mmCIF file of C-alpha atoms in Angstrom:
data_model
loop_
_atom_site.group_PDB
_atom_site.id
_atom_site.type_symbol
_atom_site.label_atom_id
_atom_site.label_comp_id
_atom_site.label_asym_id
_atom_site.label_seq_id
_atom_site.Cartn_x
_atom_site.Cartn_y
_atom_site.Cartn_z
ATOM 1 C CA MET Z 1 -9.603 -13.493 -20.441
ATOM 2 C CA ASN Z 2 -8.038 -16.356 -20.624
ATOM 3 C CA GLU Z 3 -9.297 -19.849 -21.874
ATOM 4 C CA SER Z 4 -7.499 -22.832 -21.317
ATOM 5 C CA GLY Z 5 -7.674 -26.577 -21.780
ATOM 6 C CA SER Z 6 -6.020 -27.697 -18.519
ATOM 7 C CA PRO Z 7 -7.479 -26.689 -15.179
ATOM 8 C CA THR Z 8 -4.356 -24.722 -13.684
ATOM 9 C CA LEU Z 9 -5.860 -22.294 -12.457
ATOM 10 C CA PHE Z 10 -6.053 -23.608 -8.864
ATOM 11 C CA ARG Z 11 -4.251 -26.587 -7.081
ATOM 12 C CA ARG Z 12 -6.561 -29.374 -5.789
ATOM 13 C CA PRO Z 13 -8.213 -28.104 -2.425
ATOM 14 C CA ARG Z 14 -6.064 -28.940 0.633
ATOM 15 C CA ARG Z 15 -8.683 -30.691 3.168
ATOM 16 C CA ARG Z 16 -6.787 -30.558 6.085
ATOM 17 C CA LEU Z 17 -7.169 -33.146 8.973
ATOM 18 C CA ARG Z 18 -9.535 -31.614 11.823
ATOM 19 C CA ALA Z 19 -7.996 -30.950 14.877
ATOM 20 C CA GLU Z 20 -10.360 -33.288 16.314
ATOM 21 C CA LEU Z 21 -9.751 -36.321 14.048
ATOM 22 C CA ALA Z 22 -5.921 -35.996 14.651
ATOM 23 C CA GLN Z 23 -6.319 -36.007 18.286
ATOM 24 C CA ILE Z 24 -8.825 -39.145 17.928
ATOM 25 C CA LEU Z 25 -6.331 -40.946 15.618
ATOM 26 C CA CYS Z 26 -3.461 -40.746 17.991
ATOM 27 C CA ALA Z 27 -5.831 -41.727 20.998
ATOM 28 C CA VAL Z 28 -6.477 -44.659 19.067
ATOM 29 C CA VAL Z 29 -2.871 -45.387 17.989
ATOM 30 C CA GLY Z 30 -2.147 -44.869 21.560
ATOM 31 C CA LEU Z 31 -4.404 -47.288 22.595
ATOM 32 C CA VAL Z 32 -3.948 -50.409 20.521
ATOM 33 C CA GLY Z 33 -0.130 -49.530 21.455
ATOM 34 C CA GLY Z 34 -0.682 -49.549 24.575
ATOM 35 C CA LEU Z 35 -2.415 -52.960 24.678
ATOM 36 C CA ALA Z 36 -0.408 -54.429 22.044
ATOM 37 C CA LEU Z 37 3.611 -53.835 22.834
ATOM 38 C CA PRO Z 38 3.023 -55.542 26.744
ATOM 39 C CA ALA Z 39 1.856 -58.619 25.103
ATOM 40 C CA LEU Z 40 4.890 -59.297 22.682
ATOM 41 C CA PRO Z 41 7.446 -61.651 23.891
ATOM 42 C CA PRO Z 42 9.286 -60.819 27.128
ATOM 43 C CA SER Z 43 12.752 -61.282 25.751
ATOM 44 C CA PRO Z 44 14.502 -59.076 26.445
ATOM 45 C CA ALA Z 45 13.068 -58.362 29.621
ATOM 46 C CA VAL Z 46 11.982 -56.059 32.233
ATOM 47 C CA LEU Z 47 9.976 -55.961 35.725
ATOM 48 C CA SER Z 48 6.828 -54.666 35.592
ATOM 49 C CA LYS Z 49 6.881 -53.508 38.786
ATOM 50 C CA ASP Z 50 9.958 -51.308 37.617
ATOM 51 C CA ILE Z 51 8.763 -49.547 34.851
ATOM 52 C CA ILE Z 52 4.787 -48.944 35.929
ATOM 53 C CA GLY Z 53 5.356 -45.694 38.026
ATOM 54 C CA ALA Z 54 7.572 -44.461 34.937
ATOM 55 C CA LEU Z 55 5.186 -45.269 32.656
ATOM 56 C CA PHE Z 56 2.928 -43.080 34.763
ATOM 57 C CA THR Z 57 5.254 -40.475 35.199
ATOM 58 C CA ILE Z 58 5.878 -40.108 31.486
ATOM 59 C CA GLY Z 59 2.502 -40.004 30.739
ATOM 60 C CA PHE Z 60 1.451 -37.323 33.051
ATOM 61 C CA GLY Z 61 4.410 -35.516 32.869
ATOM 62 C CA VAL Z 62 4.113 -34.990 28.884
ATOM 63 C CA ILE Z 63 0.414 -33.999 28.905
ATOM 64 C CA GLY Z 64 0.886 -31.444 31.800
ATOM 65 C CA LEU Z 65 3.948 -30.124 30.025
ATOM 66 C CA ALA Z 66 1.632 -29.553 26.796
ATOM 67 C CA SER Z 67 -1.162 -28.128 28.625
ATOM 68 C CA VAL Z 68 1.150 -25.651 30.418
ATOM 69 C CA VAL Z 69 3.036 -24.817 26.944
ATOM 70 C CA PHE Z 70 -0.799 -24.527 25.102
ATOM 71 C CA SER Z 71 -1.695 -22.789 27.653
ATOM 72 C CA LEU Z 72 0.931 -19.967 27.372
ATOM 73 C CA LEU Z 73 0.447 -20.002 23.567
ATOM 74 C CA PHE Z 74 -2.897 -18.672 23.770
ATOM 75 C CA LEU Z 75 -1.189 -15.114 24.908
ATOM 76 C CA VAL Z 76 0.593 -15.383 21.407
ATOM 77 C CA VAL Z 77 -2.591 -15.470 19.745
ATOM 78 C CA GLN Z 78 -4.167 -12.360 21.620
ATOM 79 C CA PHE Z 79 -0.918 -10.435 21.109
ATOM 80 C CA THR Z 80 -0.794 -11.108 17.497
ATOM 81 C CA SER Z 81 -4.559 -10.534 17.381
ATOM 82 C CA GLY Z 82 -4.138 -7.187 18.696
ATOM 83 C CA THR Z 83 -0.990 -6.040 17.453
ATOM 84 C CA PHE Z 84 -1.027 -7.094 14.237
ATOM 85 C CA THR Z 85 -4.541 -7.710 13.000
ATOM 86 C CA PRO Z 86 -7.554 -9.867 14.082
ATOM 87 C CA ARG Z 87 -7.361 -11.616 10.780
ATOM 88 C CA LEU Z 88 -3.933 -12.871 11.156
ATOM 89 C CA ASN Z 89 -4.215 -16.891 11.675
ATOM 90 C CA LEU Z 90 -0.752 -17.845 10.996
ATOM 91 C CA PHE Z 91 0.108 -19.651 14.455
ATOM 92 C CA SER Z 92 -3.203 -20.764 15.226
ATOM 93 C CA ASP Z 93 -3.905 -22.195 11.800
ATOM 94 C CA ASP Z 94 -0.598 -23.641 11.709
ATOM 95 C CA PRO Z 95 -1.027 -27.601 11.589
ATOM 96 C CA ILE Z 96 1.717 -28.438 13.968
ATOM 97 C CA VAL Z 97 0.342 -26.598 16.794
ATOM 98 C CA TRP Z 98 -2.697 -29.045 17.062
ATOM 99 C CA ARG Z 99 -0.931 -31.855 15.764
ATOM 100 C CA THR Z 100 1.533 -31.595 18.420
ATOM 101 C CA PHE Z 101 -1.117 -31.430 21.116
ATOM 102 C CA ALA Z 102 -2.594 -35.035 19.390
ATOM 103 C CA PHE Z 103 0.786 -36.319 19.755
ATOM 104 C CA ALA Z 104 0.820 -35.575 23.277
ATOM 105 C CA VAL Z 105 -2.883 -36.918 23.901
ATOM 106 C CA GLY Z 106 -1.414 -39.999 22.053
ATOM 107 C CA VAL Z 107 1.746 -40.308 24.041
ATOM 108 C CA PHE Z 108 -0.744 -39.936 27.526
ATOM 109 C CA ILE Z 109 -2.929 -42.708 26.454
ATOM 110 C CA TYR Z 110 0.130 -45.341 25.355
ATOM 111 C CA THR Z 111 1.582 -44.687 28.476
ATOM 112 C CA ILE Z 112 -1.178 -45.456 30.973
ATOM 113 C CA THR Z 113 -2.755 -47.933 28.980
ATOM 114 C CA ALA Z 114 0.638 -49.907 28.727
ATOM 115 C CA ALA Z 115 0.971 -49.377 32.721
ATOM 116 C CA LEU Z 116 -2.129 -50.981 33.199
ATOM 117 C CA ALA Z 117 -1.942 -53.643 30.715
ATOM 118 C CA VAL Z 118 1.793 -54.678 32.624
ATOM 119 C CA ALA Z 119 0.220 -54.534 35.917
ATOM 120 C CA HIS Z 120 -0.786 -58.005 36.285
ATOM 121 C CA ARG Z 121 2.377 -58.935 34.527
ATOM 122 C CA GLY Z 122 5.936 -60.253 36.084
ATOM 123 C CA ARG Z 123 7.857 -59.570 33.370
ATOM 124 C CA VAL Z 124 7.223 -57.223 29.982
ATOM 125 C CA SER Z 125 9.314 -56.869 26.662
ATOM 126 C CA VAL Z 126 11.689 -53.943 27.025
ATOM 127 C CA VAL Z 127 10.107 -52.616 23.989
ATOM 128 C CA VAL Z 128 7.226 -51.194 26.252
ATOM 129 C CA PRO Z 129 9.443 -48.563 28.487
ATOM 130 C CA VAL Z 130 11.923 -47.939 25.376
ATOM 131 C CA VAL Z 131 8.971 -46.621 22.987
ATOM 132 C CA ALA Z 132 7.545 -44.548 25.596
ATOM 133 C CA LEU Z 133 10.998 -42.617 26.257
ATOM 134 C CA LEU Z 134 11.201 -41.958 22.337
ATOM 135 C CA LEU Z 135 7.870 -40.853 22.172
ATOM 136 C CA ALA Z 136 8.390 -38.758 24.945
ATOM 137 C CA LEU Z 137 11.501 -37.550 23.301
ATOM 138 C CA VAL Z 138 9.572 -36.912 20.227
ATOM 139 C CA ALA Z 139 6.821 -35.114 21.823
ATOM 140 C CA ALA Z 140 9.117 -32.570 23.479
ATOM 141 C CA LEU Z 141 10.696 -31.831 20.410
ATOM 142 C CA LEU Z 142 7.345 -30.920 18.924
ATOM 143 C CA MET Z 143 6.398 -28.635 21.665
ATOM 144 C CA ARG Z 144 9.987 -27.070 20.997
ATOM 145 C CA THR Z 145 9.346 -26.810 17.777
ATOM 146 C CA VAL Z 146 5.944 -24.900 18.490
ATOM 147 C CA GLN Z 147 7.366 -22.608 20.893
ATOM 148 C CA LEU Z 148 10.025 -21.749 18.117
ATOM 149 C CA HIS Z 149 7.064 -20.962 15.590
ATOM 150 C CA ALA Z 150 5.729 -18.693 18.502
ATOM 151 C CA PHE Z 151 8.193 -16.856 18.893
ATOM 152 C CA VAL Z 152 8.612 -16.277 14.995
ATOM 153 C CA PHE Z 153 5.063 -14.652 15.000
ATOM 154 C CA ILE Z 154 5.050 -12.525 17.636
ATOM 155 C CA ARG Z 155 7.933 -10.348 16.100
ATOM 156 C CA LEU Z 156 6.915 -8.006 13.090
ATOM 157 C CA THR Z 157 9.553 -8.850 10.204
ATOM 158 C CA PRO Z 158 9.083 -12.877 10.179
ATOM 159 C CA CYS Z 159 5.670 -12.261 10.282
ATOM 160 C CA LEU Z 160 5.409 -9.741 6.975
ATOM 161 C CA ASP Z 161 7.919 -12.299 5.743
ATOM 162 C CA GLU Z 162 5.683 -15.053 6.258
ATOM 163 C CA ILE Z 163 2.224 -13.315 4.805
ATOM 164 C CA ASN Z 164 4.709 -12.407 1.678
ATOM 165 C CA GLN Z 165 5.610 -15.754 1.022
ATOM 166 C CA ARG Z 166 2.152 -17.365 1.359
ATOM 167 C CA THR Z 167 0.768 -14.990 -0.866
ATOM 168 C CA ARG Z 168 3.414 -15.067 -3.123
ATOM 169 C CA ARG Z 169 2.686 -19.482 -3.425
ATOM 170 C CA VAL Z 170 -0.927 -18.766 -4.281
ATOM 171 C CA HIS Z 171 -0.213 -16.129 -6.830
ATOM 172 C CA ASP Z 172 2.347 -18.240 -8.365
ATOM 173 C CA ALA Z 173 -0.301 -20.955 -8.362
ATOM 174 C CA VAL Z 174 -3.042 -18.682 -9.857
ATOM 175 C CA TYR Z 175 -1.606 -16.329 -12.192
ATOM 176 C CA SER Z 176 1.586 -17.936 -14.389
ATOM 177 C CA ALA Z 177 0.789 -16.194 -18.022
ATOM 178 C CA PRO Z 178 2.657 -12.875 -18.488
ATOM 179 C CA TYR Z 179 0.611 -9.843 -19.432
ATOM 180 C CA ARG Z 180 -0.945 -9.591 -23.000
ATOM 181 C CA ASP Z 181 -1.008 -6.504 -24.415
ATOM 182 C CA THR Z 182 -4.171 -7.652 -26.924
ATOM 183 C CA PRO Z 183 -7.332 -8.251 -24.270
ATOM 184 C CA GLY Z 184 -8.885 -11.676 -25.169
ATOM 185 C CA GLU Z 185 -12.243 -11.935 -26.889
ATOM 186 C CA PRO Z 186 -15.448 -11.605 -24.625
ATOM 187 C CA VAL Z 187 -17.225 -14.314 -23.798
ATOM 188 C CA ASP Z 188 -20.806 -14.774 -24.285
ATOM 189 C CA LEU Z 189 -22.454 -17.034 -21.919
ATOM 190 C CA PRO Z 190 -25.559 -18.361 -22.258
ATOM 191 C CA ALA Z 191 -28.648 -17.283 -20.334
ATOM 192 C CA PRO Z 192 -28.552 -18.577 -16.528
ATOM 193 C CA VAL Z 193 -31.037 -20.889 -15.708
ATOM 194 C CA MET Z 194 -30.193 -22.264 -12.255
ATOM 195 C CA PRO Z 195 -29.278 -20.092 -9.494
ATOM 196 C CA ILE Z 196 -27.156 -22.114 -6.379
ATOM 197 C CA ARG Z 197 -27.853 -20.583 -2.954
ATOM 198 C CA TRP Z 198 -26.146 -21.251 0.058
ATOM 199 C CA SER Z 199 -28.086 -23.133 2.898
ATOM 200 C CA GLY Z 200 -26.373 -22.858 6.223
ATOM 201 C CA ARG Z 201 -24.531 -20.940 8.685
ATOM 202 C CA PRO Z 202 -22.457 -18.027 7.579
ATOM 203 C CA VAL Z 203 -19.078 -19.324 6.226
ATOM 204 C CA VAL Z 204 -16.154 -17.907 4.114
ATOM 205 C CA LEU Z 205 -15.621 -19.594 1.013
ATOM 206 C CA GLN Z 206 -12.278 -21.029 1.228
ATOM 207 C CA GLN Z 207 -11.196 -23.159 -1.856
ATOM 208 C CA ILE Z 208 -13.007 -24.567 -4.709
ATOM 209 C CA ASN Z 209 -11.622 -28.138 -6.490
ATOM 210 C CA VAL Z 210 -11.517 -26.259 -10.018
ATOM 211 C CA PRO Z 211 -10.272 -29.472 -11.724
ATOM 212 C CA ALA Z 212 -13.617 -31.302 -10.547
ATOM 213 C CA LEU Z 213 -15.891 -28.618 -11.521
ATOM 214 C CA LEU Z 214 -14.236 -28.111 -14.852
ATOM 215 C CA THR Z 215 -14.891 -32.368 -15.354
ATOM 216 C CA ALA Z 216 -18.553 -31.862 -13.670
ATOM 217 C CA ALA Z 217 -19.304 -29.223 -16.280
ATOM 218 C CA THR Z 218 -17.747 -30.676 -19.164
ATOM 219 C CA ASP Z 219 -19.995 -34.094 -18.437
ATOM 220 C CA HIS Z 220 -23.042 -32.047 -18.159
ATOM 221 C CA ASP Z 221 -22.375 -29.664 -20.940
ATOM 222 C CA VAL Z 222 -23.373 -26.785 -18.483
ATOM 223 C CA VAL Z 223 -21.321 -23.421 -17.780
ATOM 224 C CA ILE Z 224 -21.119 -22.835 -13.784
ATOM 225 C CA ALA Z 225 -20.092 -19.034 -12.821
ATOM 226 C CA LEU Z 226 -19.280 -18.583 -9.294
ATOM 227 C CA ARG Z 227 -20.920 -15.156 -7.938
ATOM 228 C CA VAL Z 228 -19.023 -15.244 -5.016
ATOM 229 C CA PRO Z 229 -15.244 -14.779 -5.006
ATOM 230 C CA ILE Z 230 -12.454 -17.015 -2.915
ATOM 231 C CA GLY Z 231 -12.734 -15.491 0.297
ATOM 232 C CA GLY Z 232 -15.890 -14.121 0.093
ATOM 233 C CA GLN Z 233 -18.643 -14.455 3.003
ATOM 234 C CA LEU Z 234 -21.645 -16.170 2.828
ATOM 235 C CA PHE Z 235 -25.172 -15.858 4.151
ATOM 236 C CA GLU Z 236 -27.994 -18.319 3.805
ATOM 237 C CA GLY Z 237 -29.598 -17.410 0.758
ATOM 238 C CA ASP Z 238 -26.970 -15.909 -0.876
ATOM 239 C CA LEU Z 239 -26.220 -16.698 -4.938
ATOM 240 C CA LEU Z 240 -23.040 -19.054 -4.711
ATOM 241 C CA ALA Z 241 -23.204 -19.572 -8.447
ATOM 242 C CA GLU Z 242 -25.185 -19.951 -11.442
ATOM 243 C CA VAL Z 243 -25.670 -22.586 -13.722
ATOM 244 C CA HIS Z 244 -26.220 -21.481 -17.681
ATOM 245 C CA GLN Z 245 -27.877 -24.036 -20.021
ATOM 246 C CA HIS Z 246 -29.593 -26.299 -18.358
ATOM 247 C CA ALA Z 247 -30.230 -27.537 -14.595
ATOM 248 C CA ILE Z 248 -27.593 -30.056 -12.542
ATOM 249 C CA PRO Z 249 -27.833 -31.015 -8.966
ATOM 250 C CA ASP Z 250 -26.797 -28.804 -6.378
ATOM 251 C CA GLN Z 251 -24.381 -31.262 -4.748
ATOM 252 C CA LEU Z 252 -22.075 -31.309 -7.602
ATOM 253 C CA LEU Z 253 -21.138 -27.704 -7.060
ATOM 254 C CA LEU Z 254 -21.521 -28.110 -3.166
ATOM 255 C CA ARG Z 255 -19.488 -30.826 -2.941
ATOM 256 C CA ASN Z 256 -16.321 -29.628 -4.389
ATOM 257 C CA THR Z 257 -16.398 -26.137 -2.676
ATOM 258 C CA LEU Z 258 -14.519 -26.102 0.777
ATOM 259 C CA THR Z 259 -16.134 -23.506 3.180
ATOM 260 C CA GLY Z 260 -15.010 -22.333 6.976
ATOM 261 C CA ARG Z 261 -14.654 -19.619 9.322
ATOM 262 C CA GLU Z 262 -12.115 -17.670 8.382
ATOM 263 C CA ARG Z 263 -10.267 -16.889 5.200
ATOM 264 C CA THR Z 264 -7.089 -18.882 4.252
ATOM 265 C CA PHE Z 265 -3.954 -18.550 2.026
ATOM 266 C CA ASP Z 266 -4.591 -21.617 0.091
ATOM 267 C CA GLN Z 267 -6.540 -20.247 -2.943
ATOM 268 C CA ASP Z 268 -7.495 -16.899 -1.614
ATOM 269 C CA VAL Z 269 -5.645 -14.314 -3.726
ATOM 270 C CA THR Z 270 -6.148 -11.158 -1.973
ATOM 271 C CA PHE Z 271 -5.634 -12.447 1.919
ATOM 272 C CA GLY Z 272 -2.476 -11.333 2.154
ATOM 273 C CA LEU Z 273 -2.692 -7.866 0.821
ATOM 274 C CA ARG Z 274 -6.027 -7.193 2.939
ATOM 275 C CA LEU Z 275 -3.640 -8.564 6.108
ATOM 276 C CA LEU Z 276 -0.565 -6.381 4.834
ATOM 277 C CA ALA Z 277 -2.962 -3.192 4.453
ATOM 278 C CA ASP Z 278 -4.657 -4.089 7.949
ATOM 279 C CA ILE Z 279 -1.363 -4.013 9.717
ATOM 280 C CA ALA Z 280 -0.374 -0.753 8.207
ATOM 281 C CA LEU Z 281 -3.606 0.852 8.948
ATOM 282 C CA ARG Z 282 -3.396 -0.296 12.376
ATOM 283 C CA ALA Z 283 -0.148 1.234 12.709
ATOM 284 C CA LEU Z 284 -1.235 4.662 11.444
ATOM 285 C CA SER Z 285 -4.160 4.493 13.975
ATOM 286 C CA THR Z 286 -3.919 7.645 16.521
ATOM 287 C CA ALA Z 287 -3.871 4.972 19.327
ATOM 288 C CA VAL Z 288 -0.695 3.295 17.713
ATOM 289 C CA ASN Z 289 0.893 5.915 15.760
ATOM 290 C CA ASP Z 290 3.976 3.775 14.551
ATOM 291 C CA PRO Z 291 4.590 4.702 10.772
ATOM 292 C CA ALA Z 292 7.306 2.708 10.227
ATOM 293 C CA THR Z 293 5.871 -0.500 10.701
ATOM 294 C CA ALA Z 294 3.410 0.850 8.083
ATOM 295 C CA VAL Z 295 6.452 1.440 6.235
ATOM 296 C CA GLN Z 296 7.864 -2.217 6.595
ATOM 297 C CA SER Z 297 4.126 -3.385 5.432
ATOM 298 C CA LEU Z 298 4.206 -1.111 2.518
ATOM 299 C CA GLU Z 299 7.569 -2.684 1.602
ATOM 300 C CA GLN Z 300 6.011 -6.054 1.107
ATOM 301 C CA ILE Z 301 2.585 -4.825 -0.444
ATOM 302 C CA HIS Z 302 5.185 -3.514 -2.958
ATOM 303 C CA ASP Z 303 6.928 -6.512 -3.873
ATOM 304 C CA LEU Z 304 3.545 -8.652 -4.451
ATOM 305 C CA LEU Z 305 2.286 -5.843 -6.213
ATOM 306 C CA ARG Z 306 5.378 -5.647 -8.661
ATOM 307 C CA ARG Z 307 4.875 -9.730 -9.221
ATOM 308 C CA LEU Z 308 1.355 -9.144 -10.039
ATOM 309 C CA ALA Z 309 2.104 -5.727 -12.490
ATOM 310 C CA GLY Z 310 3.314 -8.194 -15.522
ATOM 311 C CA LYS Z 311 0.737 -10.960 -14.758
ATOM 312 C CA GLU Z 312 -2.220 -11.644 -17.352
ATOM 313 C CA LEU Z 313 -5.246 -11.245 -14.220
ATOM 314 C CA ASP Z 314 -8.315 -11.849 -16.527
ATOM 315 C CA ILE Z 315 -8.039 -15.586 -16.779
ATOM 316 C CA GLY Z 316 -11.257 -16.550 -14.611
ATOM 317 C CA TYR Z 317 -12.673 -18.070 -17.764
ATOM 318 C CA VAL Z 318 -11.578 -21.708 -17.740
ATOM 319 C CA ALA Z 319 -12.284 -23.978 -20.629
ATOM 320 C CA ASP Z 320 -12.640 -27.448 -21.283
ATOM 321 C CA ALA Z 321 -10.494 -29.517 -24.181
ATOM 322 C CA ARG Z 322 -12.476 -28.483 -27.027
ATOM 323 C CA ALA Z 323 -11.707 -24.628 -25.775
ATOM 324 C CA ARG Z 324 -15.528 -24.255 -24.374
ATOM 325 C CA VAL Z 325 -15.995 -22.393 -21.454
ATOM 326 C CA ARG Z 326 -17.361 -24.345 -18.681
ATOM 327 C CA LEU Z 327 -16.409 -22.473 -15.392
ATOM 328 C CA VAL Z 328 -16.290 -19.067 -14.543
ATOM 329 C CA ILE Z 329 -14.232 -17.758 -11.409
ATOM 330 C CA PRO Z 330 -14.588 -14.194 -10.350
ATOM 331 C CA LEU Z 331 -10.810 -12.639 -9.826
ATOM 332 C CA PRO Z 332 -9.451 -9.400 -9.110
ATOM 333 C CA THR Z 333 -8.686 -6.641 -11.531
ATOM 334 C CA TRP Z 334 -5.393 -4.712 -11.434
ATOM 335 C CA ASP Z 335 -7.652 -1.718 -10.056
ATOM 336 C CA ASP Z 336 -9.097 -4.221 -7.381
ATOM 337 C CA TYR Z 337 -5.793 -4.901 -6.030
ATOM 338 C CA LEU Z 338 -4.538 -1.249 -5.709
ATOM 339 C CA ARG Z 339 -7.435 -0.220 -4.435
ATOM 340 C CA LEU Z 340 -7.166 -3.132 -1.498
ATOM 341 C CA ALA Z 341 -3.678 -2.504 -1.103
ATOM 342 C CA LEU Z 342 -2.894 1.005 -1.049
ATOM 343 C CA ASP Z 343 -6.464 3.391 -1.340
ATOM 344 C CA GLU Z 344 -7.435 3.335 2.585
ATOM 345 C CA VAL Z 345 -3.714 3.396 3.178
ATOM 346 C CA ILE Z 346 -3.520 6.315 1.686
ATOM 347 C CA VAL Z 347 -5.852 8.265 3.508
ATOM 348 C CA ALA Z 348 -4.967 6.782 6.667
ATOM 349 C CA ALA Z 349 -1.211 8.061 5.782
ATOM 350 C CA SER Z 350 -2.183 12.084 5.310
ATOM 351 C CA HIS Z 351 -0.414 12.966 8.553
ATOM 352 C CA SER Z 352 2.501 10.781 8.161
ATOM 353 C CA PRO Z 353 5.126 12.133 5.641
ATOM 354 C CA MET Z 354 7.431 8.786 6.401
ATOM 355 C CA VAL Z 355 4.712 6.611 5.261
ATOM 356 C CA LEU Z 356 3.688 9.257 2.196
ATOM 357 C CA VAL Z 357 6.990 9.440 0.999
ATOM 358 C CA ARG Z 358 6.988 5.364 1.069
ATOM 359 C CA LEU Z 359 3.806 5.532 -0.899
ATOM 360 C CA ARG Z 360 5.090 8.342 -3.442
ATOM 361 C CA ASP Z 361 8.239 5.492 -3.888
ATOM 362 C CA LEU Z 362 6.035 2.792 -4.289
ATOM 363 C CA LEU Z 363 3.807 4.397 -6.933
ATOM 364 C CA LEU Z 364 6.711 5.710 -8.776
ATOM 365 C CA GLY Z 365 8.698 2.255 -8.914
ATOM 366 C CA LEU Z 366 5.095 0.945 -10.407
ATOM 367 C CA TYR Z 367 4.677 3.115 -12.612
ATOM 368 C CA ASP Z 368 7.804 2.427 -14.218
ATOM 369 C CA GLU Z 369 7.327 -1.627 -14.576
ATOM 370 C CA VAL Z 370 3.403 -1.741 -14.906
ATOM 371 C CA PRO Z 371 2.339 -2.349 -18.971
ATOM 372 C CA ARG Z 372 1.122 0.857 -20.072
ATOM 373 C CA PRO Z 373 -2.537 -0.007 -20.018
ATOM 374 C CA ARG Z 374 -2.256 0.085 -15.891
ATOM 375 C CA SER Z 375 -0.075 2.874 -15.560
ATOM 376 C CA SER Z 376 -2.968 5.402 -15.266
ATOM 377 C CA SER Z 377 -4.319 4.066 -12.502
ATOM 378 C CA VAL Z 378 -1.357 3.973 -10.730
ATOM 379 C CA ALA Z 379 -0.870 7.755 -11.866
ATOM 380 C CA ASP Z 380 -4.045 8.850 -10.125
ATOM 381 C CA ARG Z 381 -2.886 7.359 -7.063
ATOM 382 C CA LEU Z 382 0.868 8.962 -7.064
ATOM 383 C CA ARG Z 383 -0.365 12.391 -8.093
ATOM 384 C CA LEU Z 384 -3.553 12.086 -4.745
ATOM 385 C CA VAL Z 385 0.332 11.564 -2.876
ATOM 386 C CA GLU Z 386 2.278 13.732 -4.113
ATOM 387 C CA ASP Z 387 -0.548 16.554 -3.729
ATOM 388 C CA ARG Z 388 -0.455 15.983 -0.039
ATOM 389 C CA LEU Z 389 2.803 16.151 0.080
ATOM 390 C CA ARG Z 390 3.139 19.292 -1.499
ATOM 391 C CA SER Z 391 0.341 20.912 0.354
ATOM 392 C CA ASP Z 392 1.501 19.617 4.219
ATOM 393 C CA PHE Z 393 4.862 18.411 3.579
ATOM 394 C CA PRO Z 394 6.684 20.509 1.012
ATOM 395 C CA ARG Z 395 10.151 19.863 2.139
ATOM 396 C CA GLU Z 396 9.490 16.202 1.580
ATOM 397 C CA ILE Z 397 8.564 16.638 -1.793
ATOM 398 C CA SER Z 398 11.416 18.114 -3.002
ATOM 399 C CA ALA Z 399 13.624 15.621 -0.817
#
């Protein structure tokens, strides 16, 4: 267990601007620009009748192109969900997707508003059509970027690499200390005096604001123990946390948690491994029967497990500046990671010698690298894989 006086367990939650708010913001900016720019002094100037048609053409052209592009991109989301895993949201969750559509909406509103605003003027500033042209070029570049992102996410290798990189980032943010041979002293918490339960629709716990919760617990002289891990599902009435020592307002915790409909990479340390295991399992299903894809997923799993092998994982006890535990966060153990990443794949790979051999190599490599206290769980799985190879594929075990 790790007790630290600095809240470095997670970064502060990143509250993304919602798609609806981004569209409203771009629409307001477009409206204001469409009303303000035609009022500029007409020097240098152009005739209003010469640009009205161009403004309408640019506006409807941009919004029409955006509609076509985004309609086609729905097929990309459907393809990745059906081919890899339904939980894969790399593309649909990318901010550039909905920000690009919001920008196109802003361009459309600017051009239409500007065209109507200059209709009763004889001459207007050349800034009006120049800005419309520049905005159209930027919108086209953004839509090209979105298309390139889509092409990346329908290919297996770039998709697996992206999952790996995002998982690495969250692991680096959470696990920074090397493995300790001597376990920390157990922490005795006072009896819980107040449960905090979730009320509302079913959601996923996506992020928590560790610095804010640590400060609040210190100021109120309490211990807040979360009972749901990041990425865990919450239903109405579920126990979200327990407060030790004395009661505090529920909102003190609830306003420092971020929930949503789907799991995200931001603070979820197991989400990437879950996705990679899902892709391997789908590839090993009788309907797909693609062991090579399962092997590629295992290569990424191997890389992530190697990075975790030498890290201290028991760090869920966060202390204040006086070394008093104030916040308890449930985090996976080494066995939890192995169970999540490998156990289901080992069972599903029983008919595939290619995948069993890759699993054997993965476990042999881990066994040589993990600290000795963690080697027994690796050895158990290695023995299971070798037994399956020995009984069903004896030629592979001797290779």
